Short mmCIF file of C-alpha atoms in Angstrom, two decimals:
data_model
loop_
_atom_site.label_atom_id
_atom_site.label_comp_id
_atom_site.label_asym_id
_atom_site.label_seq_id
_atom_site.Cartn_x
_atom_site.Cartn_y
_atom_site.Cartn_z
CA MET A 1 -17.86 -13.26 -22.08
CA ILE A 2 -19.72 -10.41 -20.41
CA ALA A 3 -19.14 -6.69 -20.89
CA ILE A 4 -18.94 -4.77 -17.62
CA PRO A 5 -19.36 -0.98 -17.50
CA ALA A 6 -16.97 0.75 -15.12
CA ILE A 7 -18.20 3.19 -12.50
CA ASP A 8 -15.07 4.93 -11.20
CA LEU A 9 -15.71 7.21 -8.23
CA ARG A 10 -13.89 10.42 -7.41
CA GLU A 11 -15.15 13.10 -5.02
CA GLY A 12 -18.60 11.52 -5.13
CA ALA A 13 -18.84 11.67 -8.93
CA CYS A 14 -18.40 9.06 -11.66
CA VAL A 15 -15.29 9.84 -13.72
CA GLN A 16 -13.02 8.48 -16.40
CA LEU A 17 -9.28 9.14 -16.31
CA VAL A 18 -6.71 8.86 -19.09
CA GLY A 19 -3.88 6.50 -18.18
CA GLY A 20 -4.97 6.52 -14.55
CA SER A 21 -3.73 10.08 -14.11
CA TYR A 22 -5.76 12.25 -11.74
CA ASP A 23 -4.62 15.24 -13.78
CA ALA A 24 -6.23 13.78 -16.92
CA GLU A 25 -9.91 13.49 -16.11
CA LYS A 26 -11.91 13.31 -19.31
CA VAL A 27 -15.42 12.36 -18.20
CA ARG A 28 -17.45 13.35 -15.12
CA VAL A 29 -21.02 12.35 -14.27
CA LYS A 30 -22.08 14.25 -11.15
CA ASP A 31 -24.36 11.53 -9.78
CA PRO A 32 -23.05 7.96 -10.26
CA ILE A 33 -26.63 6.67 -10.00
CA ASP A 34 -27.29 8.40 -13.33
CA ALA A 35 -24.46 6.39 -14.90
CA LEU A 36 -25.83 3.17 -13.41
CA LYS A 37 -29.34 3.91 -14.71
CA ARG A 38 -27.98 4.72 -18.16
CA TRP A 39 -26.12 1.43 -18.55
CA ARG A 40 -28.94 -0.57 -16.95
CA GLY A 41 -31.24 0.87 -19.59
CA PHE A 42 -29.20 -0.88 -22.26
CA GLY A 43 -29.39 -4.20 -20.43
CA PHE A 44 -26.05 -4.41 -18.62
CA SER A 45 -26.36 -6.25 -15.32
CA THR A 46 -22.77 -6.47 -14.03
CA PHE A 47 -20.78 -3.39 -12.99
CA HIS A 48 -17.27 -2.68 -11.77
CA VAL A 49 -17.11 0.05 -9.13
CA VAL A 50 -13.78 1.57 -8.07
CA ASP A 51 -13.22 4.09 -5.26
CA LEU A 52 -10.37 6.09 -6.77
CA ASP A 53 -10.05 8.35 -3.73
CA ALA A 54 -9.66 5.40 -1.39
CA ALA A 55 -7.10 3.83 -3.71
CA LEU A 56 -4.86 6.87 -3.25
CA GLY A 57 -5.72 7.45 0.40
CA LYS A 58 -7.51 10.71 -0.44
CA GLY A 59 -10.88 9.90 1.06
CA SER A 60 -13.76 7.47 0.69
CA ASN A 61 -16.80 7.10 -1.53
CA MET A 62 -18.33 4.34 0.58
CA GLU A 63 -21.59 6.26 0.98
CA VAL A 64 -21.96 6.46 -2.80
CA ILE A 65 -21.03 2.78 -3.16
CA THR A 66 -23.73 1.83 -0.66
CA ARG A 67 -26.27 3.83 -2.68
CA LEU A 68 -25.23 2.12 -5.90
CA LEU A 69 -25.36 -1.36 -4.41
CA GLY A 70 -28.78 -0.75 -2.90
CA HIS A 71 -30.31 0.90 -5.95
CA GLU A 72 -31.83 -2.18 -7.58
CA PRO A 73 -31.89 -5.90 -6.73
CA GLY A 74 -30.42 -8.50 -9.04
CA ILE A 75 -27.35 -6.55 -10.16
CA THR A 76 -23.84 -7.99 -9.84
CA PHE A 77 -21.20 -5.58 -8.52
CA THR A 78 -17.47 -5.97 -8.16
CA VAL A 79 -16.18 -3.26 -5.82
CA GLY A 80 -12.57 -2.20 -5.31
CA GLY A 81 -10.28 0.73 -4.65
CA GLY A 82 -8.45 1.02 -1.35
CA VAL A 83 -9.68 -2.37 -0.08
CA ARG A 84 -6.65 -3.09 2.09
CA GLU A 85 -8.09 -4.01 5.48
CA THR A 86 -10.19 -6.94 6.64
CA ALA A 87 -12.90 -4.57 7.86
CA ARG A 88 -13.11 -2.98 4.40
CA VAL A 89 -13.53 -6.36 2.71
CA GLU A 90 -16.28 -7.20 5.19
CA ALA A 91 -17.98 -3.82 4.67
CA VAL A 92 -17.92 -4.08 0.87
CA LEU A 93 -19.43 -7.56 0.88
CA ALA A 94 -21.95 -6.70 3.60
CA SER A 95 -23.09 -3.69 1.54
CA GLY A 96 -24.21 -6.01 -1.23
CA ALA A 97 -21.19 -6.41 -3.49
CA SER A 98 -20.91 -9.82 -5.11
CA TYR A 99 -17.12 -9.53 -5.11
CA ALA A 100 -14.58 -7.45 -3.21
CA VAL A 101 -11.63 -6.47 -5.38
CA VAL A 102 -8.31 -6.26 -3.56
CA GLY A 103 -5.19 -4.94 -5.20
CA THR A 104 -2.30 -3.37 -3.33
CA ARG A 105 -2.38 -5.44 -0.15
CA ALA A 106 -3.16 -8.61 -2.08
CA ILE A 107 0.05 -8.13 -4.03
CA GLU A 108 2.12 -7.03 -1.04
CA ASP A 109 0.78 -9.39 1.65
CA THR A 110 0.05 -12.90 0.39
CA ALA A 111 -0.70 -14.21 3.89
CA TRP A 112 -3.48 -11.66 4.36
CA LEU A 113 -4.88 -12.41 0.90
CA SER A 114 -4.90 -16.13 1.68
CA GLU A 115 -6.83 -15.42 4.88
CA MET A 116 -9.39 -13.28 3.03
CA ALA A 117 -9.82 -15.87 0.27
CA SER A 118 -10.35 -18.59 2.85
CA ARG A 119 -12.87 -16.53 4.83
CA PHE A 120 -14.78 -15.48 1.72
CA PRO A 121 -14.14 -18.25 -0.83
CA GLY A 122 -15.06 -17.28 -4.37
CA ARG A 123 -15.86 -13.69 -3.40
CA VAL A 124 -12.43 -12.04 -3.48
CA VAL A 125 -11.10 -10.85 -6.83
CA VAL A 126 -7.46 -9.82 -7.06
CA ALA A 127 -6.64 -6.74 -9.12
CA ALA A 128 -3.34 -7.15 -10.91
CA ASP A 129 -2.61 -3.77 -12.45
CA VAL A 130 0.10 -4.20 -15.06
CA LYS A 131 2.30 -1.55 -16.63
CA GLY A 132 4.35 -3.20 -19.36
CA ARG A 133 4.81 -6.47 -17.50
CA GLU A 134 5.32 -5.10 -14.01
CA VAL A 135 2.49 -5.31 -11.49
CA VAL A 136 1.95 -1.86 -9.97
CA THR A 137 0.15 -0.89 -6.77
CA ARG A 138 -1.17 2.04 -4.72
CA GLY A 139 -3.42 3.47 -7.37
CA TRP A 140 -0.85 2.70 -10.09
CA THR A 141 1.72 4.99 -8.44
CA ALA A 142 4.13 2.37 -7.06
CA GLY A 143 6.05 -0.43 -8.77
CA SER A 144 6.29 -3.87 -7.21
CA ALA A 145 9.31 -5.09 -9.22
CA ARG A 146 7.29 -8.28 -9.85
CA ASP A 147 6.48 -9.72 -13.25
CA VAL A 148 2.85 -10.57 -13.87
CA ALA A 149 3.71 -14.24 -14.44
CA ASP A 150 5.30 -14.46 -10.98
CA VAL A 151 2.21 -12.95 -9.38
CA LEU A 152 -0.06 -15.39 -11.22
CA ALA A 153 1.90 -18.33 -9.87
CA VAL A 154 1.37 -17.14 -6.29
CA LEU A 155 -2.36 -16.56 -6.78
CA ASP A 156 -3.13 -19.79 -8.59
CA PRO A 157 -3.79 -22.10 -5.59
CA LEU A 158 -6.06 -19.63 -3.71
CA PRO A 159 -9.89 -19.95 -3.73
CA LEU A 160 -10.41 -16.62 -5.49
CA GLY A 161 -13.43 -15.29 -7.31
CA GLY A 162 -11.28 -14.18 -10.19
CA LEU A 163 -8.42 -12.03 -11.38
CA LEU A 164 -8.90 -8.53 -12.75
CA VAL A 165 -6.02 -7.62 -15.02
CA THR A 166 -5.75 -3.98 -16.04
CA ALA A 167 -3.27 -2.96 -18.71
CA VAL A 168 -2.46 0.40 -17.15
CA HIS A 169 -0.46 1.46 -20.20
CA LYS A 170 -3.69 1.14 -22.25
CA GLU A 171 -6.15 2.55 -19.73
CA GLY A 172 -8.40 5.37 -20.95
CA GLN A 173 -6.48 5.87 -24.17
CA MET A 174 -8.92 4.07 -26.50
CA GLY A 175 -6.06 2.56 -28.46
CA GLY A 176 -7.03 -1.08 -28.18
CA VAL A 177 -6.29 -3.79 -25.63
CA ASP A 178 -3.00 -5.51 -24.81
CA LEU A 179 -4.16 -8.80 -26.29
CA PRO A 180 -0.87 -10.71 -25.86
CA LEU A 181 -0.91 -9.86 -22.14
CA MET A 182 -4.49 -11.04 -21.71
CA GLN A 183 -3.88 -14.22 -23.69
CA GLU A 184 -0.87 -15.01 -21.50
CA VAL A 185 -2.84 -14.37 -18.31
CA VAL A 186 -5.73 -16.62 -19.38
CA ARG A 187 -3.31 -19.40 -20.32
CA GLY A 188 -1.43 -19.11 -17.05
CA CYS A 189 -4.36 -18.76 -14.69
CA ARG A 190 -7.06 -21.21 -13.56
CA HIS A 191 -9.26 -18.39 -12.24
CA ARG A 192 -11.81 -16.31 -14.10
CA VAL A 193 -10.03 -13.45 -15.84
CA TYR A 194 -11.57 -10.02 -16.11
CA ALA A 195 -9.73 -7.86 -18.67
CA SER A 196 -9.50 -4.09 -18.43
CA GLY A 197 -7.67 -1.29 -20.19
CA GLY A 198 -8.02 0.01 -23.71
CA VAL A 199 -11.26 -1.68 -24.78
CA THR A 200 -12.30 0.47 -27.74
CA THR A 201 -14.06 -1.61 -30.41
CA LEU A 202 -16.29 -4.62 -30.81
CA GLU A 203 -13.24 -6.34 -32.30
CA ASP A 204 -11.42 -5.79 -28.99
CA LEU A 205 -14.26 -7.46 -27.13
CA ARG A 206 -14.46 -10.34 -29.57
CA ALA A 207 -10.70 -10.86 -29.36
CA LEU A 208 -10.85 -10.98 -25.55
CA ALA A 209 -13.74 -13.44 -25.73
CA GLU A 210 -11.73 -15.58 -28.14
CA ALA A 211 -8.77 -15.42 -25.75
CA GLY A 212 -10.96 -16.86 -22.99
CA ALA A 213 -11.58 -13.84 -20.79
CA TYR A 214 -14.62 -14.19 -18.54
CA GLY A 215 -15.41 -10.49 -18.59
CA ALA A 216 -14.21 -7.19 -20.03
CA VAL A 217 -14.45 -3.93 -18.11
CA ILE A 218 -15.28 -0.97 -20.35
CA GLY A 219 -14.91 2.65 -19.34
CA MET A 220 -13.87 5.50 -21.60
CA ALA A 221 -15.19 3.99 -24.86
CA LEU A 222 -18.70 3.69 -23.42
CA TYR A 223 -18.76 7.07 -21.72
CA THR A 224 -17.55 8.90 -24.83
CA GLY A 225 -19.83 6.98 -27.19
CA THR A 226 -16.92 5.46 -29.11
CA LEU A 227 -18.51 2.10 -28.42
CA ASP A 228 -22.24 1.89 -29.05
CA ALA A 229 -23.71 0.68 -25.77
CA ALA A 230 -26.75 -0.94 -27.36
CA THR A 231 -24.62 -2.96 -29.77
CA VAL A 232 -22.25 -4.06 -27.01
CA ALA A 233 -25.14 -5.05 -24.75
CA ARG A 234 -26.79 -7.13 -27.45
CA GLU A 235 -23.67 -9.22 -27.93
CA PHE A 236 -22.02 -9.22 -24.51
CA ALA A 237 -24.45 -8.18 -21.75
#
C-alpha cells in the first residue's frame, strides 16, 4: 500500500478542513507548491489534489493545479473536485494528471461515467464519499439515498482506474479510520481501493494495508505533525 499526501485547494491555498466543513478550516499553506515540495522531500511520489472550490461551485483552482502537475516530472497525481463535465476530465488528464477523480456526476449519471471510463480506460477514479453508509455528493452537502454497497455493484463492471472511498464522518478529525467500511469495500470491489478519512496513526495505515487497500490518502495528520512524515514515507511511500 502507498501513502498519498492530500493537497486540498481553496482560494489558491492548500488547506485542511475538519469534517469537510468550510467553516472549520484548520490548516492553510499559502502556496500549494510549498506543500508539494515538503512532502516530496520525505520521498512521497503520489499526491491527491482536490479543488474544493470547484466541488462546491465556488470557483476554480485549475491554474494552481496546472502549476502543481508541471512542477516536477515523474510524480503521480490524482486530481478531483468539481470534475463533472467531459471537458473537465479532458483538461485534468491533458494537464498531466495520471487519474481524473469524478464524484458527484459519476454517482448521479452512470451513463456519463461509463462513457468517460470507456474513453479513458484505467484513468478515471470514482470518488465515493460515504457518511455512515450513504454515498453523499456535491462537496459532501447532498445525500444520494444510496447505500455504498449498491454503488459498488454499479461500478464493478466499468474499466475504472480505482475507487476512492472517503469516510466523511471521519474526515479531518484524527480519530482513526472506519476500518469495517474499508474492509467491506475492498471485499466487494474488484478495483483498486484508495481509502481516505481519519488516517491518524501508523496502526491505521497498517490496518488499511492488511485490509487490502491500494492506497491511503493522508491529510490532517501529516499537516499537523500527528503522523511523522519521515516514518510514514519509509514504510509506505
